[in-house]
Coordinates of N, CA and C in Angstrom, one line a residue:
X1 N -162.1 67.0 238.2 CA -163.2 66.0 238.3 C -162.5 64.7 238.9
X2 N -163.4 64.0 239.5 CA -162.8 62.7 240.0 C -163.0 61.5 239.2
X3 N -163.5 61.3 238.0 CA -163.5 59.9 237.5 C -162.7 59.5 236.8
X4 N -162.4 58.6 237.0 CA -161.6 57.6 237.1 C -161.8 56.0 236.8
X5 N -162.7 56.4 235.8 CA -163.5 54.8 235.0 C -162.7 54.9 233.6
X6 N -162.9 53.5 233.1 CA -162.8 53.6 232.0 C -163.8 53.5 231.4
X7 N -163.6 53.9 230.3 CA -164.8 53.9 229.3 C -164.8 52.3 228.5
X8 N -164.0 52.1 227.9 CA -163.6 50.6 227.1 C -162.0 50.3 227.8
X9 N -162.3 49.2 227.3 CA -161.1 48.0 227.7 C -161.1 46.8 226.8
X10 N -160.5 46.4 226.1 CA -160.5 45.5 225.2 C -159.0 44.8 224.8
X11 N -158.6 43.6 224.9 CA -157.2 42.8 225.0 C -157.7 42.1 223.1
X12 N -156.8 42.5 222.2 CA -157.1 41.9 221.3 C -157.0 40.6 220.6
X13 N -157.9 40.4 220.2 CA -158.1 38.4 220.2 C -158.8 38.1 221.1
X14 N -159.0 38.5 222.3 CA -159.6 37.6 223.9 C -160.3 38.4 224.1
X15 N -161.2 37.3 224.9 CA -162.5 37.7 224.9 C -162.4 38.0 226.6
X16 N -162.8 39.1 227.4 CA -162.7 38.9 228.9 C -164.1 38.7 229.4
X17 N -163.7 37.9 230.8 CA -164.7 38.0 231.2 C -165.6 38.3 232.7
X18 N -166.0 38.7 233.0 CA -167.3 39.4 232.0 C -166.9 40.1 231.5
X19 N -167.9 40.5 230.6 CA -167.6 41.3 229.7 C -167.2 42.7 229.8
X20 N -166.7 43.7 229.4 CA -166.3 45.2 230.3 C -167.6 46.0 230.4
X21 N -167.7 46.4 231.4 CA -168.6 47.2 232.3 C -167.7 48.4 233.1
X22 N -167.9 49.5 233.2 CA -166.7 50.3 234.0 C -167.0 50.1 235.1
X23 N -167.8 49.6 235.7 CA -167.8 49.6 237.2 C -167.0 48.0 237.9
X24 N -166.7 47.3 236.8 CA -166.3 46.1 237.1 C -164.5 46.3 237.2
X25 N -164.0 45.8 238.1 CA -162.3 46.1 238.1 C -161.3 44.8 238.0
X26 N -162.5 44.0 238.0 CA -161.5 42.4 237.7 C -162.0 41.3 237.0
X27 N -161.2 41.2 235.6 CA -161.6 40.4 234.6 C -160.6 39.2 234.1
X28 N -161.2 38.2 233.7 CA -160.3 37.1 233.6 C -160.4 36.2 232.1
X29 N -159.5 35.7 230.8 CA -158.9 35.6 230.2 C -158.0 33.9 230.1
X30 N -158.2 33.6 229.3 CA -157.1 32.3 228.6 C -156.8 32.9 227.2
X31 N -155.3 32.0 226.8 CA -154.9 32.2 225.6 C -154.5 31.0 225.5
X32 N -154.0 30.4 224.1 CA -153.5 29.3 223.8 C -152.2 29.8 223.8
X33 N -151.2 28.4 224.2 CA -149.6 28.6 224.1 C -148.8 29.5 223.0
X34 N -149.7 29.6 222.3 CA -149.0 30.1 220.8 C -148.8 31.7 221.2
X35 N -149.8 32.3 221.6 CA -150.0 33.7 222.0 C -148.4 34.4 222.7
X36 N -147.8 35.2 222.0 CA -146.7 35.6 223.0 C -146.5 37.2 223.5
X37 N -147.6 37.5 223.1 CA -148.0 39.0 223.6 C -149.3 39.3 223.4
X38 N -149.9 40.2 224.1 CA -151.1 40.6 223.7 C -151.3 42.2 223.6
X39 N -152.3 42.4 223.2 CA -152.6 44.1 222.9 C -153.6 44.8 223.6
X40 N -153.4 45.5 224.6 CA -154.4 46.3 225.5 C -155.1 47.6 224.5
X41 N -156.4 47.6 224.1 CA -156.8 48.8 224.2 C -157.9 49.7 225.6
X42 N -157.6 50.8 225.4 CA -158.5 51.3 226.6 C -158.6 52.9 226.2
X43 N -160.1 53.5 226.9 CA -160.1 54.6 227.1 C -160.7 55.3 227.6
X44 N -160.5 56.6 228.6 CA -161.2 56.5 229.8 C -162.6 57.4 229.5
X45 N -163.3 57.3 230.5 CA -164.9 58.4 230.7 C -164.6 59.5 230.2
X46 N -163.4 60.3 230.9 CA -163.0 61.4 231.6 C -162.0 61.6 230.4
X47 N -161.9 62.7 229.5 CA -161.0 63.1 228.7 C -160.0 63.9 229.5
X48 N -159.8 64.3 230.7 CA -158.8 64.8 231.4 C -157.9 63.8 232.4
X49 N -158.5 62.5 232.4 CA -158.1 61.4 233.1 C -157.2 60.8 232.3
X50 N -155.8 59.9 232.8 CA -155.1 59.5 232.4 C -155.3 57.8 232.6
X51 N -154.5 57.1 231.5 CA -154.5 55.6 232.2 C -153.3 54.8 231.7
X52 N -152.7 53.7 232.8 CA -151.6 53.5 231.8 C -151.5 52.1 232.0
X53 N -150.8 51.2 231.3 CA -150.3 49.6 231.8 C -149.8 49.9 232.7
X54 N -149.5 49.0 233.9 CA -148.4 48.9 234.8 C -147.5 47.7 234.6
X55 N -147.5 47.1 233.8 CA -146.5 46.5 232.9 C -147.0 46.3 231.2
X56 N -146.0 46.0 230.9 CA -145.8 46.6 229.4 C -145.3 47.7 228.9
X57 N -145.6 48.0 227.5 CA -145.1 49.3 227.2 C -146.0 50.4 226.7
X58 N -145.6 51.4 226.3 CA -146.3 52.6 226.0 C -147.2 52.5 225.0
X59 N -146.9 51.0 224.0 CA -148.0 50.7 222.7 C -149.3 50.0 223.4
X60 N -148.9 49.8 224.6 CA -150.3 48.6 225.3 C -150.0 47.4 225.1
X61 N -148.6 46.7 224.6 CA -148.2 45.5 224.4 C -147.8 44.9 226.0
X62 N -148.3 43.6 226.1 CA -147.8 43.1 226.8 C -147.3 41.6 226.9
X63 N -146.0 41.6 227.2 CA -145.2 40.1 226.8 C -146.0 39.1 228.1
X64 N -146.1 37.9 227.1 CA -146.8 37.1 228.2 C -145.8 35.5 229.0
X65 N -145.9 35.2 230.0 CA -145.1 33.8 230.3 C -145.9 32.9 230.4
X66 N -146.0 32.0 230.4 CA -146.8 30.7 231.0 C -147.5 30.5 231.8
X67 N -148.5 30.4 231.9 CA -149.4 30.5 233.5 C -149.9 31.9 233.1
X68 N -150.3 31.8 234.5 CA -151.6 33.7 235.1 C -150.4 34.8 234.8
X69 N -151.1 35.4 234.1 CA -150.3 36.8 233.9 C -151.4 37.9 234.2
X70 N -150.7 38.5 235.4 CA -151.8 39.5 235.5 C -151.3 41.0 234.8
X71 N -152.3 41.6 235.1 CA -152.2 43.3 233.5 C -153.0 44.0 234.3
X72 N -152.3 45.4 234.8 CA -153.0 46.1 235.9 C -152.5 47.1 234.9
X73 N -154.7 48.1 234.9 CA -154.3 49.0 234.2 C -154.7 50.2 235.0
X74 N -154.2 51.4 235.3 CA -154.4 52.5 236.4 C -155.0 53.2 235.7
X75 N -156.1 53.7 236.1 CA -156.6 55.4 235.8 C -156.7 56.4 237.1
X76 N -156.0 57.2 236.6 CA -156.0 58.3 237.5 C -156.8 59.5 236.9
X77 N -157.8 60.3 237.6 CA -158.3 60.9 237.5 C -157.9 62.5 237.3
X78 N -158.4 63.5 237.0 CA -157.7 65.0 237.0 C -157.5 65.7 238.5
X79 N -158.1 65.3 239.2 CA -157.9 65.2 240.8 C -156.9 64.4 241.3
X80 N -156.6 63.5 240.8 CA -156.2 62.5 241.6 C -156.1 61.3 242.2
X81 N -157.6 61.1 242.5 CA -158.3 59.8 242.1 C -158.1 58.6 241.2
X82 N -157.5 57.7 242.1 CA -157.1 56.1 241.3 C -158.2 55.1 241.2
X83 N -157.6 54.7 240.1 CA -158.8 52.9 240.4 C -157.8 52.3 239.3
X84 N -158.1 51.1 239.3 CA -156.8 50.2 238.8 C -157.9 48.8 238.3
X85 N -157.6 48.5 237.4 CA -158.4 47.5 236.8 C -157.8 46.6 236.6
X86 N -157.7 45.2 236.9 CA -157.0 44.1 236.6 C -157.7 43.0 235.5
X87 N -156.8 42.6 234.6 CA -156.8 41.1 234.0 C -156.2 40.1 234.2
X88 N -156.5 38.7 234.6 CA -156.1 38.0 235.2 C -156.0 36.9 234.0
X89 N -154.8 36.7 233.5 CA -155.0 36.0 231.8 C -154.1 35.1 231.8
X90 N -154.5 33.9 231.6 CA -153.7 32.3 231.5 C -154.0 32.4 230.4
X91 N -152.0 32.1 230.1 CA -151.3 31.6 228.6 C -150.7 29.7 229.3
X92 N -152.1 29.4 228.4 CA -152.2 27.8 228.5 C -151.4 27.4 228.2
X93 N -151.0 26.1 229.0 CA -149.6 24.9 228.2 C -150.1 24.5 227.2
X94 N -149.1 24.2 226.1 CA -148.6 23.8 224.6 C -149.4 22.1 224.9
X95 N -149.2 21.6 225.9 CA -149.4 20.3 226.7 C -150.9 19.9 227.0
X96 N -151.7 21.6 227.0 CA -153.1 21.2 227.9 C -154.4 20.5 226.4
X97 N -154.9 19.7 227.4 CA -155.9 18.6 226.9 C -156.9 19.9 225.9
X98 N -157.3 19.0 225.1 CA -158.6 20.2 224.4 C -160.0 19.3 224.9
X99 N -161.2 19.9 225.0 CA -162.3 19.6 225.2 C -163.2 19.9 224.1
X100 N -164.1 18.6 223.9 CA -164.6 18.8 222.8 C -166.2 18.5 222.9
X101 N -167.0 18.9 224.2 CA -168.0 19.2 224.7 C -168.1 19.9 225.9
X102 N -168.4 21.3 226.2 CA -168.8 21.3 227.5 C -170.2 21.9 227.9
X103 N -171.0 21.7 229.1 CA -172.1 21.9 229.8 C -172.1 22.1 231.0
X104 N -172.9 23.3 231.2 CA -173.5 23.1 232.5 C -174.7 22.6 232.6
X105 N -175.3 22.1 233.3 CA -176.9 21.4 233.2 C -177.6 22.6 233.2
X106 N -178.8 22.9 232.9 CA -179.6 23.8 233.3 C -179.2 25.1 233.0
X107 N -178.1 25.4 232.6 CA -177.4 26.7 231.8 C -177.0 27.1 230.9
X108 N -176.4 28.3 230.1 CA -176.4 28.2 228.9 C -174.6 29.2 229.4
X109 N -174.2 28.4 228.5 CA -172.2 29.4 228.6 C -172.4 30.8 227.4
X110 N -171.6 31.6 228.0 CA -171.8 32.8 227.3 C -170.3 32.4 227.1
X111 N -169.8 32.5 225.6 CA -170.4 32.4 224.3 C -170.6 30.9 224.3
X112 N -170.8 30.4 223.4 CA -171.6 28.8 223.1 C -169.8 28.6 222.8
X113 N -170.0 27.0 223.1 CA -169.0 26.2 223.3 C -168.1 26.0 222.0
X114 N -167.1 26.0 221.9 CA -166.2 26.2 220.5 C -164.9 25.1 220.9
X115 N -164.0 24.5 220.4 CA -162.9 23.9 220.9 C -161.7 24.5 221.4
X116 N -161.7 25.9 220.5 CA -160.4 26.7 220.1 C -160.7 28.1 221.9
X117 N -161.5 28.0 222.2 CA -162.1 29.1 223.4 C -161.8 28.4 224.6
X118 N -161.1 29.2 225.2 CA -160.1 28.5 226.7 C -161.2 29.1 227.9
X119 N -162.5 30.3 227.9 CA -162.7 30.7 229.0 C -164.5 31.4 228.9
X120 N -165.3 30.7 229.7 CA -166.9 31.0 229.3 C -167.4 31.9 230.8
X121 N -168.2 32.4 230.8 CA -168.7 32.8 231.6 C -170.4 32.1 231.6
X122 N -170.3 32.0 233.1 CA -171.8 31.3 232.9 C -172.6 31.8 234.7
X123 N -173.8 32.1 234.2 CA -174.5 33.0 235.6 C -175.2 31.9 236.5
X124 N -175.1 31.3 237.2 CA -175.7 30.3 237.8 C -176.2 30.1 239.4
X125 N -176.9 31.8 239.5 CA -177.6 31.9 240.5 C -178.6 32.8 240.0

């Protein structure tokens, strides 16, 4: 068979965003300074399909640095067939300001505004 989706995807603690959908292949992420690894879970459509980190290790751990850390996760299918899903996940400065209202006019942030949440999604077309 050729698929090569995942079924779930989930970084524990963080929230991505958008939210996982398998047809979506690029999702994006903040953490606060404190965070010094994170935890990939995933699992694919396809019980004959494989998937792995392309960095980290075999537990789904991944060590994080400062700034954008990207997390490419590959599924290969029982054919052969690749697709590669990326996280695009900023581990915030120790340094960075906190915000203690935010808005869009006319829109509503998915999820509602918190102090401790580095990253909202909001549909504004």
């Amino acid at each position: 068979m050729d698929n090569c989706d995942l079924e779930k995807l989930s970084v524990d603690g963080v929230q991505l965003c958008p939210e996982f959908r398998p047809e979506v292949t690029l999702y994006t992420a903040a953490v606060p300074s404190s965070v010094r690894r994170v935890r990939l879970h995933m699992t694919t459509s396809d019980c004959a399909a494989s998937c792995k980190i392309l960095s980290g290790d075999r537990s789904g751990t991944v060590q994080l640095e400062d700034g954008l850390n990207r997390i490419d996760v590959e599924v290969i299918a029982e054919d052969g067939t690749a697709k590669t899903y990326s996280i695009q996940l900023t581990k915030l400065s120790a340094s960075a300001a906190r915000l203690t209202e935010l808005t869009v006019e006319g829109h509503q942030l998915q999820p509602g505004f918190t102090p401790d949440l580095y990253e909202y999604c909001c549909t504004c077309f």
